[in-house]
């Protein structure tokens, strides 16, 4: 019998299949991602039904399926609901399932019969006791001999669990256990972002940050069935090590406060212990004399400590899901009080350093041996001035982060749910704004530099994929008038703007995401491609990347740029779905059939600082840009700031570990079709 099928309104690629005897009022939802599990899926659903009967509770079994075999048909036949979704990753499977979960309790796991779903009464009991997050523990339960490789059982899982417990002051025994329960309310508030299997670590980390009412229950872990190979074994020897590295990365990023806040306090106290007593001259203890050299060491420790302390507070605020931590630090650093403290500290330090400056000038700009008393007070004064500036900037960032931070459930709504990237409404305003943007100018300079290498001064055919309002084409035409230019853009309004700016270029209105059939006239036409600041707007950028290859000649190179660093309110307003790291962009391109030629994380430090200013300005920037429609005017102060950034950008590193302008040059991978 053909199951009833319902297409999701928010995503036409998702389809819900309903079984013949569907549970009408489930008290618990067993949500299980599955891919090509035809060997085990039928028995697994039967196990779940047995577990529901033992727990004496009504429940639904929801299989999130991306199989190419008979898995969904078998699951339906055994009485499970099936959510058919594209292959997007394990974490994305859970994210896709949330709108279809009908009960307040959610039980997660795998469909491979390694977790014993015939027995989950303990989870149900803990839910009814009021727990929001329930971790299964294989180490407190039963591990069948041969079920876990020794590397995982005795080193990997205990080791990473210890690291997490140390950083987060938690008490888990098995952070990688896939059988876990969570309330639907907590799952929604958690706002999962991980698309792949690292979702498991994200859940554990966020459960700590959110201070969920958490407990553990023992579970049974069994060997893989005959004929089935686990996903981890399929990854090969390096699989577990990659998994450990990704998990540690997630722990360190989400637990950055551990490395900052308390170490910062210790360094600050050590530094002040050296600086303050020496403010009035050298101090001797026995045979040791603490002179200005020790004082300089104290200043260094104090500055490092204060920086770590402030960054630790910001880390706390970023991962504050309740709002209580943000409110506390706003009370400690009230805006007015913090500004007054900064001003008093700065000018007090200036007075103390003034005599030192006078002595330095009177000594013909030499620091004489045997530093006078003025040198000691001057060093303390300089530290006070630095601390004043750091306190000032920290306060601004604290209030900026609290201001722009949104509740997790609202942070990144999918396209079509109140966050449409509708450029037709604001082409003119943002076209005018971008012409003066230092970030845009810096990006175009990078593209021009790479284009010079790619074209080698010859007359080549260049496609600007997602040409927008034509700014990149304008710069290419100015720098390389011999190029033959083509702009591909979805928006007709954008093309109309671009035509006025670059009359010599050709333009095609075309949907590069959803139209797979290439335009015959331009098939393999381009010798160079540019895709600048486009991919961050797309939920599924790999579709566009695959379709772009139709228009690239076999030897063509493509210059990609995407933003890195945090998304500002302005970025979200104009539809940025995601910001990338250099590694993430390279991985996306490689998985879409490209070969990486060059990769840069550009812009450190001043482009990063510019981006932080944009983040701090928040909604005000959006409103100012909207008001500028039809006019390119701006305040004199804004013009001065933008001019200063344009000059400072000359001193940016073209590549570093910390740059927030991601640039990659790639070519078609001849070993992959398309």
mmCIF file of N, CA and C in Angstrom, residues 418-527:
data_model
loop_
_atom_site.group_PDB
_atom_site.id
_atom_site.type_symbol
_atom_site.label_atom_id
_atom_site.label_comp_id
_atom_site.label_asym_id
_atom_site.label_seq_id
_atom_site.Cartn_x
_atom_site.Cartn_y
_atom_site.Cartn_z
ATOM 1 N N UNK A 418 10.386 34.861 7.164
ATOM 2 C CA UNK A 418 10.620 36.194 7.688
ATOM 3 C C UNK A 418 12.015 36.736 7.495
ATOM 4 N N UNK A 419 12.849 36.098 6.694
ATOM 5 C CA UNK A 419 14.207 36.612 6.496
ATOM 6 C C UNK A 419 14.602 36.493 5.033
ATOM 7 N N UNK A 420 13.694 36.858 4.144
ATOM 8 C CA UNK A 420 13.952 36.719 2.721
ATOM 9 C C UNK A 420 15.036 37.682 2.264
ATOM 10 N N UNK A 421 15.868 37.200 1.371
ATOM 11 C CA UNK A 421 16.913 38.039 0.795
ATOM 12 C C UNK A 421 16.326 38.725 -0.434
ATOM 13 N N UNK A 422 15.428 39.689 -0.188
ATOM 14 C CA UNK A 422 14.671 40.304 -1.267
ATOM 15 C C UNK A 422 15.380 41.560 -1.746
ATOM 16 N N UNK A 423 16.316 41.391 -2.644
ATOM 17 C CA UNK A 423 17.115 42.514 -3.123
ATOM 18 C C UNK A 423 16.296 43.478 -3.965
ATOM 19 N N UNK A 424 15.193 43.055 -4.523
ATOM 20 C CA UNK A 424 14.410 43.962 -5.365
ATOM 21 C C UNK A 424 13.992 45.207 -4.578
ATOM 22 N N UNK A 425 13.858 45.065 -3.240
ATOM 23 C CA UNK A 425 13.383 46.178 -2.419
ATOM 24 C C UNK A 425 14.480 47.187 -2.086
ATOM 25 N N UNK A 426 15.747 46.793 -2.193
ATOM 26 C CA UNK A 426 16.770 47.709 -1.691
ATOM 27 C C UNK A 426 18.030 47.773 -2.544
ATOM 28 N N UNK A 427 17.910 47.510 -3.837
ATOM 29 C CA UNK A 427 19.088 47.596 -4.711
ATOM 30 C C UNK A 427 19.705 48.994 -4.693
ATOM 31 N N UNK A 428 18.854 49.997 -4.824
ATOM 32 C CA UNK A 428 19.381 51.359 -4.976
ATOM 33 C C UNK A 428 20.133 51.808 -3.731
ATOM 34 N N UNK A 429 19.512 51.574 -2.556
ATOM 35 C CA UNK A 429 20.147 52.019 -1.314
ATOM 36 C C UNK A 429 21.488 51.339 -1.099
ATOM 37 N N UNK A 430 21.542 50.030 -1.268
ATOM 38 C CA UNK A 430 22.768 49.314 -0.979
ATOM 39 C C UNK A 430 23.789 49.473 -2.094
ATOM 40 N N UNK A 431 23.334 49.784 -3.295
ATOM 41 C CA UNK A 431 24.272 50.084 -4.371
ATOM 42 C C UNK A 431 25.048 51.353 -4.056
ATOM 43 N N UNK A 432 24.330 52.376 -3.580
ATOM 44 C CA UNK A 432 24.990 53.631 -3.222
ATOM 45 C C UNK A 432 25.915 53.453 -2.020
ATOM 46 N N UNK A 433 25.443 52.691 -1.021
ATOM 47 C CA UNK A 433 26.239 52.499 0.190
ATOM 48 C C UNK A 433 27.530 51.744 -0.102
ATOM 49 N N UNK A 434 27.460 50.731 -0.966
ATOM 50 C CA UNK A 434 28.636 49.892 -1.211
ATOM 51 C C UNK A 434 29.730 50.635 -1.955
ATOM 52 N N UNK A 435 29.373 51.688 -2.714
ATOM 53 C CA UNK A 435 30.382 52.416 -3.475
ATOM 54 C C UNK A 435 31.419 53.070 -2.559
ATOM 55 N N UNK A 436 31.005 53.436 -1.329
ATOM 56 C CA UNK A 436 31.924 54.071 -0.385
ATOM 57 C C UNK A 436 32.481 53.094 0.637
ATOM 58 N N UNK A 437 32.014 51.859 0.590
ATOM 59 C CA UNK A 437 32.400 50.890 1.614
ATOM 60 C C UNK A 437 33.879 50.533 1.512
ATOM 61 N N UNK A 438 34.673 50.750 2.581
ATOM 62 C CA UNK A 438 36.084 50.330 2.547
ATOM 63 C C UNK A 438 36.223 48.827 2.344
ATOM 64 N N UNK A 439 35.295 48.067 2.908
ATOM 65 C CA UNK A 439 35.343 46.624 2.736
ATOM 66 C C UNK A 439 35.193 46.213 1.288
ATOM 67 N N UNK A 440 34.256 46.855 0.585
ATOM 68 C CA UNK A 440 34.035 46.555 -0.829
ATOM 69 C C UNK A 440 35.267 46.932 -1.658
ATOM 70 N N UNK A 441 35.853 48.086 -1.359
ATOM 71 C CA UNK A 441 37.035 48.535 -2.094
ATOM 72 C C UNK A 441 38.207 47.587 -1.841
ATOM 73 N N UNK A 442 38.382 47.179 -0.590
ATOM 74 C CA UNK A 442 39.462 46.252 -0.252
ATOM 75 C C UNK A 442 39.283 44.925 -0.986
ATOM 76 N N UNK A 443 38.054 44.445 -1.023
ATOM 77 C CA UNK A 443 37.748 43.176 -1.696
ATOM 78 C C UNK A 443 38.030 43.277 -3.190
ATOM 79 N N UNK A 444 37.638 44.377 -3.804
ATOM 80 C CA UNK A 444 37.863 44.550 -5.236
ATOM 81 C C UNK A 444 39.355 44.647 -5.557
ATOM 82 N N UNK A 445 40.123 45.223 -4.644
ATOM 83 C CA UNK A 445 41.575 45.259 -4.849
ATOM 84 C C UNK A 445 42.160 43.856 -4.849
ATOM 85 N N UNK A 446 41.664 43.009 -3.944
ATOM 86 C CA UNK A 446 42.126 41.619 -3.908
ATOM 87 C C UNK A 446 41.764 40.897 -5.205
ATOM 88 N N UNK A 447 40.535 41.105 -5.672
ATOM 89 C CA UNK A 447 40.089 40.460 -6.913
ATOM 90 C C UNK A 447 40.932 40.946 -8.090
ATOM 91 N N UNK A 448 41.206 42.244 -8.129
ATOM 92 C CA UNK A 448 42.002 42.812 -9.214
ATOM 93 C C UNK A 448 43.405 42.205 -9.233
ATOM 94 N N UNK A 449 43.992 42.041 -8.053
ATOM 95 C CA UNK A 449 45.324 41.433 -7.940
ATOM 96 C C UNK A 449 45.312 39.997 -8.455
ATOM 97 N N UNK A 450 44.306 39.218 -8.079
ATOM 98 C CA UNK A 450 44.218 37.824 -8.523
ATOM 99 C C UNK A 450 43.844 37.727 -9.996
ATOM 100 N N UNK A 451 43.032 38.668 -10.475
ATOM 101 C CA UNK A 451 42.627 38.666 -11.875
ATOM 102 C C UNK A 451 43.818 38.958 -12.786
ATOM 103 N N UNK A 452 44.702 39.798 -12.300
ATOM 104 C CA UNK A 452 45.904 40.093 -13.083
ATOM 105 C C UNK A 452 46.734 38.821 -13.277
ATOM 106 N N UNK A 453 46.808 37.998 -12.238
ATOM 107 C CA UNK A 453 47.529 36.730 -12.357
ATOM 108 C C UNK A 453 46.804 35.766 -13.294
ATOM 109 N N UNK A 454 45.458 35.735 -13.193
ATOM 110 C CA UNK A 454 44.681 34.763 -13.959
ATOM 111 C C UNK A 454 44.633 35.097 -15.443
ATOM 112 N N UNK A 455 44.588 36.398 -15.772
ATOM 113 C CA UNK A 455 44.464 36.792 -17.185
ATOM 114 C C UNK A 455 45.814 37.016 -17.845
ATOM 115 N N UNK A 456 46.828 37.309 -17.009
ATOM 116 C CA UNK A 456 48.180 37.551 -17.530
ATOM 117 C C UNK A 456 48.184 38.630 -18.612
ATOM 118 N N UNK A 457 47.303 39.604 -18.451
ATOM 119 C CA UNK A 457 47.277 40.744 -19.362
ATOM 120 C C UNK A 457 46.654 40.484 -20.712
ATOM 121 N N UNK A 458 46.164 39.266 -20.964
ATOM 122 C CA UNK A 458 45.602 38.956 -22.284
ATOM 123 C C UNK A 458 44.099 39.238 -22.302
ATOM 124 N N UNK A 459 43.540 39.196 -23.514
ATOM 125 C CA UNK A 459 42.107 39.432 -23.688
ATOM 126 C C UNK A 459 41.373 38.127 -23.448
ATOM 127 N N UNK A 460 40.755 38.015 -22.295
ATOM 128 C CA UNK A 460 40.079 36.777 -21.938
ATOM 129 C C UNK A 460 38.610 37.025 -21.624
ATOM 130 N N UNK A 461 37.852 35.926 -21.678
ATOM 131 C CA UNK A 461 36.425 35.987 -21.385
ATOM 132 C C UNK A 461 36.211 35.726 -19.893
ATOM 133 N N UNK A 462 35.500 36.649 -19.248
ATOM 134 C CA UNK A 462 35.305 36.583 -17.796
ATOM 135 C C UNK A 462 33.818 36.633 -17.487
ATOM 136 N N UNK A 463 33.350 35.713 -16.646
ATOM 137 C CA UNK A 463 31.972 35.738 -16.145
ATOM 138 C C UNK A 463 31.991 36.146 -14.675
ATOM 139 N N UNK A 464 31.130 37.102 -14.337
ATOM 140 C CA UNK A 464 30.906 37.469 -12.942
ATOM 141 C C UNK A 464 29.618 36.768 -12.499
ATOM 142 N N UNK A 465 29.763 35.671 -11.764
ATOM 143 C CA UNK A 465 28.610 34.895 -11.306
ATOM 144 C C UNK A 465 27.976 35.603 -10.110
ATOM 145 N N UNK A 466 26.712 36.016 -10.279
ATOM 146 C CA UNK A 466 26.070 36.805 -9.240
ATOM 147 C C UNK A 466 26.603 38.214 -9.276
ATOM 148 N N UNK A 467 26.440 38.861 -10.416
ATOM 149 C CA UNK A 467 27.094 40.156 -10.665
ATOM 150 C C UNK A 467 26.480 41.309 -9.894
ATOM 151 N N UNK A 468 25.313 41.086 -9.274
ATOM 152 C CA UNK A 468 24.724 42.126 -8.437
ATOM 153 C C UNK A 468 24.464 43.413 -9.194
ATOM 154 N N UNK A 469 24.873 44.529 -8.592
ATOM 155 C CA UNK A 469 24.649 45.829 -9.236
ATOM 156 C C UNK A 469 25.862 46.287 -10.024
ATOM 157 N N UNK A 470 26.814 45.387 -10.268
ATOM 158 C CA UNK A 470 27.865 45.654 -11.244
ATOM 159 C C UNK A 470 29.150 46.267 -10.746
ATOM 160 N N UNK A 471 29.326 46.434 -9.424
ATOM 161 C CA UNK A 471 30.529 47.099 -8.921
ATOM 162 C C UNK A 471 31.806 46.346 -9.289
ATOM 163 N N UNK A 472 31.776 45.023 -9.181
ATOM 164 C CA UNK A 472 32.968 44.242 -9.508
ATOM 165 C C UNK A 472 33.288 44.340 -10.996
ATOM 166 N N UNK A 473 32.250 44.311 -11.828
ATOM 167 C CA UNK A 473 32.458 44.452 -13.271
ATOM 168 C C UNK A 473 33.036 45.822 -13.614
ATOM 169 N N UNK A 474 32.590 46.852 -12.899
ATOM 170 C CA UNK A 474 33.118 48.202 -13.123
ATOM 171 C C UNK A 474 34.628 48.216 -12.892
ATOM 172 N N UNK A 475 35.061 47.643 -11.779
ATOM 173 C CA UNK A 475 36.487 47.635 -11.452
ATOM 174 C C UNK A 475 37.290 46.787 -12.428
ATOM 175 N N UNK A 476 36.738 45.661 -12.858
ATOM 176 C CA UNK A 476 37.427 44.819 -13.839
ATOM 177 C C UNK A 476 37.585 45.551 -15.157
ATOM 178 N N UNK A 477 36.556 46.263 -15.546
ATOM 179 C CA UNK A 477 36.601 46.987 -16.820
ATOM 180 C C UNK A 477 37.619 48.124 -16.772
ATOM 181 N N UNK A 478 37.719 48.805 -15.623
ATOM 182 C CA UNK A 478 38.685 49.893 -15.483
ATOM 183 C C UNK A 478 40.121 49.370 -15.522
ATOM 184 N N UNK A 479 40.353 48.286 -14.800
ATOM 185 C CA UNK A 479 41.717 47.764 -14.689
ATOM 186 C C UNK A 479 42.147 46.981 -15.926
ATOM 187 N N UNK A 480 41.190 46.286 -16.569
ATOM 188 C CA UNK A 480 41.520 45.412 -17.703
ATOM 189 C C UNK A 480 40.506 45.633 -18.831
ATOM 190 N N UNK A 481 40.610 46.754 -19.520
ATOM 191 C CA UNK A 481 39.612 47.070 -20.559
ATOM 192 C C UNK A 481 39.588 46.067 -21.701
ATOM 193 N N UNK A 482 40.620 45.230 -21.826
ATOM 194 C CA UNK A 482 40.663 44.267 -22.927
ATOM 195 C C UNK A 482 39.788 43.044 -22.667
ATOM 196 N N UNK A 483 39.287 42.878 -21.440
ATOM 197 C CA UNK A 483 38.513 41.688 -21.101
ATOM 198 C C UNK A 483 37.120 41.721 -21.724
ATOM 199 N N UNK A 484 36.621 40.544 -22.064
ATOM 200 C CA UNK A 484 35.238 40.376 -22.505
ATOM 201 C C UNK A 484 34.429 39.949 -21.285
ATOM 202 N N UNK A 485 33.458 40.775 -20.899
ATOM 203 C CA UNK A 485 32.781 40.599 -19.623
ATOM 204 C C UNK A 485 31.341 40.142 -19.800
ATOM 205 N N UNK A 486 30.937 39.219 -18.934
ATOM 206 C CA UNK A 486 29.558 38.737 -18.894
ATOM 207 C C UNK A 486 29.118 38.680 -17.440
ATOM 208 N N UNK A 487 27.966 39.270 -17.146
ATOM 209 C CA UNK A 487 27.403 39.211 -15.805
ATOM 210 C C UNK A 487 26.201 38.287 -15.767
ATOM 211 N N UNK A 488 26.201 37.337 -14.841
ATOM 212 C CA UNK A 488 25.045 36.447 -14.629
ATOM 213 C C UNK A 488 24.414 36.816 -13.294
ATOM 214 N N UNK A 489 23.131 37.119 -13.317
ATOM 215 C CA UNK A 489 22.469 37.609 -12.110
ATOM 216 C C UNK A 489 20.995 37.184 -12.124
ATOM 217 N N UNK A 490 20.472 36.837 -10.960
ATOM 218 C CA UNK A 490 19.072 36.430 -10.846
ATOM 219 C C UNK A 490 18.124 37.623 -10.929
ATOM 220 N N UNK A 491 18.524 38.748 -10.345
ATOM 221 C CA UNK A 491 17.632 39.911 -10.242
ATOM 222 C C UNK A 491 17.724 40.807 -11.475
ATOM 223 N N UNK A 492 16.590 41.069 -12.094
ATOM 224 C CA UNK A 492 16.556 41.977 -13.239
ATOM 225 C C UNK A 492 16.864 43.407 -12.799
ATOM 226 N N UNK A 493 16.419 43.760 -11.592
ATOM 227 C CA UNK A 493 16.715 45.100 -11.077
ATOM 228 C C UNK A 493 18.220 45.306 -10.937
ATOM 229 N N UNK A 494 18.913 44.283 -10.437
ATOM 230 C CA UNK A 494 20.365 44.361 -10.326
ATOM 231 C C UNK A 494 21.022 44.521 -11.677
ATOM 232 N N UNK A 495 20.530 43.782 -12.670
ATOM 233 C CA UNK A 495 21.083 43.878 -14.024
ATOM 234 C C UNK A 495 20.861 45.273 -14.594
ATOM 235 N N UNK A 496 19.691 45.841 -14.343
ATOM 236 C CA UNK A 496 19.405 47.189 -14.843
ATOM 237 C C UNK A 496 20.405 48.205 -14.285
ATOM 238 N N UNK A 497 20.736 48.079 -12.996
ATOM 239 C CA UNK A 497 21.737 48.961 -12.398
ATOM 240 C C UNK A 497 23.101 48.728 -13.031
ATOM 241 N N UNK A 498 23.453 47.461 -13.201
ATOM 242 C CA UNK A 498 24.784 47.126 -13.714
ATOM 243 C C UNK A 498 24.967 47.602 -15.152
ATOM 244 N N UNK A 499 23.931 47.506 -15.976
ATOM 245 C CA UNK A 499 24.033 47.929 -17.384
ATOM 246 C C UNK A 499 24.386 49.406 -17.496
ATOM 247 N N UNK A 500 23.848 50.215 -16.596
ATOM 248 C CA UNK A 500 24.146 51.644 -16.622
ATOM 249 C C UNK A 500 25.614 51.905 -16.286
ATOM 250 N N UNK A 501 26.190 51.051 -15.437
ATOM 251 C CA UNK A 501 27.570 51.255 -15.009
ATOM 252 C C UNK A 501 28.579 50.687 -15.998
ATOM 253 N N UNK A 502 28.238 49.547 -16.628
ATOM 254 C CA UNK A 502 29.180 48.879 -17.544
ATOM 255 C C UNK A 502 28.450 48.575 -18.853
ATOM 256 N N UNK A 503 28.263 49.583 -19.694
ATOM 257 C CA UNK A 503 27.499 49.360 -20.940
ATOM 258 C C UNK A 503 28.139 48.317 -21.852
ATOM 259 N N UNK A 504 29.451 48.180 -21.802
ATOM 260 C CA UNK A 504 30.125 47.270 -22.736
ATOM 261 C C UNK A 504 29.920 45.799 -22.381
ATOM 262 N N UNK A 505 29.556 45.508 -21.123
ATOM 263 C CA UNK A 505 29.404 44.120 -20.680
ATOM 264 C C UNK A 505 28.072 43.547 -21.145
ATOM 265 N N UNK A 506 28.032 42.240 -21.302
ATOM 266 C CA UNK A 506 26.785 41.528 -21.579
ATOM 267 C C UNK A 506 26.235 40.999 -20.257
ATOM 268 N N UNK A 507 24.900 40.867 -20.226
ATOM 269 C CA UNK A 507 24.263 40.381 -19.005
ATOM 270 C C UNK A 507 23.214 39.336 -19.341
ATOM 271 N N UNK A 508 23.081 38.381 -18.431
ATOM 272 C CA UNK A 508 22.071 37.335 -18.570
ATOM 273 C C UNK A 508 21.346 37.195 -17.242
ATOM 274 N N UNK A 509 20.021 37.299 -17.276
ATOM 275 C CA UNK A 509 19.235 37.017 -16.075
ATOM 276 C C UNK A 509 19.020 35.513 -16.018
ATOM 277 N N UNK A 510 19.520 34.888 -14.938
ATOM 278 C CA UNK A 510 19.524 33.429 -14.915
ATOM 279 C C UNK A 510 19.588 32.943 -13.473
ATOM 280 N N UNK A 511 18.890 31.846 -13.174
ATOM 281 C CA UNK A 511 18.891 31.239 -11.855
ATOM 282 C C UNK A 511 19.934 30.126 -11.827
ATOM 283 N N UNK A 512 21.096 30.425 -11.253
ATOM 284 C CA UNK A 512 22.192 29.462 -11.222
ATOM 285 C C UNK A 512 22.010 28.396 -10.137
ATOM 286 N N UNK A 513 21.032 28.574 -9.258
ATOM 287 C CA UNK A 513 20.820 27.606 -8.183
ATOM 288 C C UNK A 513 19.867 26.500 -8.615
ATOM 289 N N UNK A 514 18.749 26.878 -9.197
ATOM 290 C CA UNK A 514 17.682 25.909 -9.447
ATOM 291 C C UNK A 514 17.560 25.463 -10.897
ATOM 292 N N UNK A 515 18.314 26.094 -11.811
ATOM 293 C CA UNK A 515 18.247 25.709 -13.220
ATOM 294 C C UNK A 515 19.502 24.924 -13.583
ATOM 295 N N UNK A 516 19.326 23.642 -13.824
ATOM 296 C CA UNK A 516 20.486 22.782 -14.093
ATOM 297 C C UNK A 516 20.850 22.734 -15.574
ATOM 298 N N UNK A 517 19.912 23.065 -16.460
ATOM 299 C CA UNK A 517 20.177 23.023 -17.898
ATOM 300 C C UNK A 517 20.958 24.281 -18.296
ATOM 301 N N UNK A 518 22.180 24.145 -18.797
ATOM 302 C CA UNK A 518 22.995 25.329 -19.101
ATOM 303 C C UNK A 518 22.508 26.071 -20.338
ATOM 304 N N UNK A 519 22.877 27.353 -20.403
ATOM 305 C CA UNK A 519 22.599 28.153 -21.590
ATOM 306 C C UNK A 519 23.586 27.761 -22.684
ATOM 307 N N UNK A 520 23.113 27.261 -23.823
ATOM 308 C CA UNK A 520 24.029 26.756 -24.868
ATOM 309 C C UNK A 520 25.037 27.796 -25.344
ATOM 310 N N UNK A 521 24.606 29.058 -25.423
ATOM 311 C CA UNK A 521 25.482 30.095 -25.980
ATOM 312 C C UNK A 521 26.725 30.330 -25.127
ATOM 313 N N UNK A 522 26.655 29.980 -23.848
ATOM 314 C CA UNK A 522 27.775 30.284 -22.959
ATOM 315 C C UNK A 522 28.392 29.028 -22.329
ATOM 316 N N UNK A 523 28.092 27.876 -22.875
ATOM 317 C CA UNK A 523 28.651 26.647 -22.336
ATOM 318 C C UNK A 523 30.172 26.631 -22.530
ATOM 319 N N UNK A 524 30.909 26.448 -21.444
ATOM 320 C CA UNK A 524 32.384 26.466 -21.417
ATOM 321 C C UNK A 524 32.938 27.746 -22.043
ATOM 322 N N UNK A 525 32.224 28.836 -21.874
ATOM 323 C CA UNK A 525 32.594 30.127 -22.484
ATOM 324 C C UNK A 525 33.713 30.824 -21.708
ATOM 325 N N UNK A 526 33.662 30.759 -20.393
ATOM 326 C CA UNK A 526 34.538 31.593 -19.563
ATOM 327 C C UNK A 526 35.919 30.981 -19.390
ATOM 328 N N UNK A 527 36.933 31.825 -19.551
ATOM 329 C CA UNK A 527 38.304 31.431 -19.236
ATOM 330 C C UNK A 527 38.679 31.812 -17.802
#
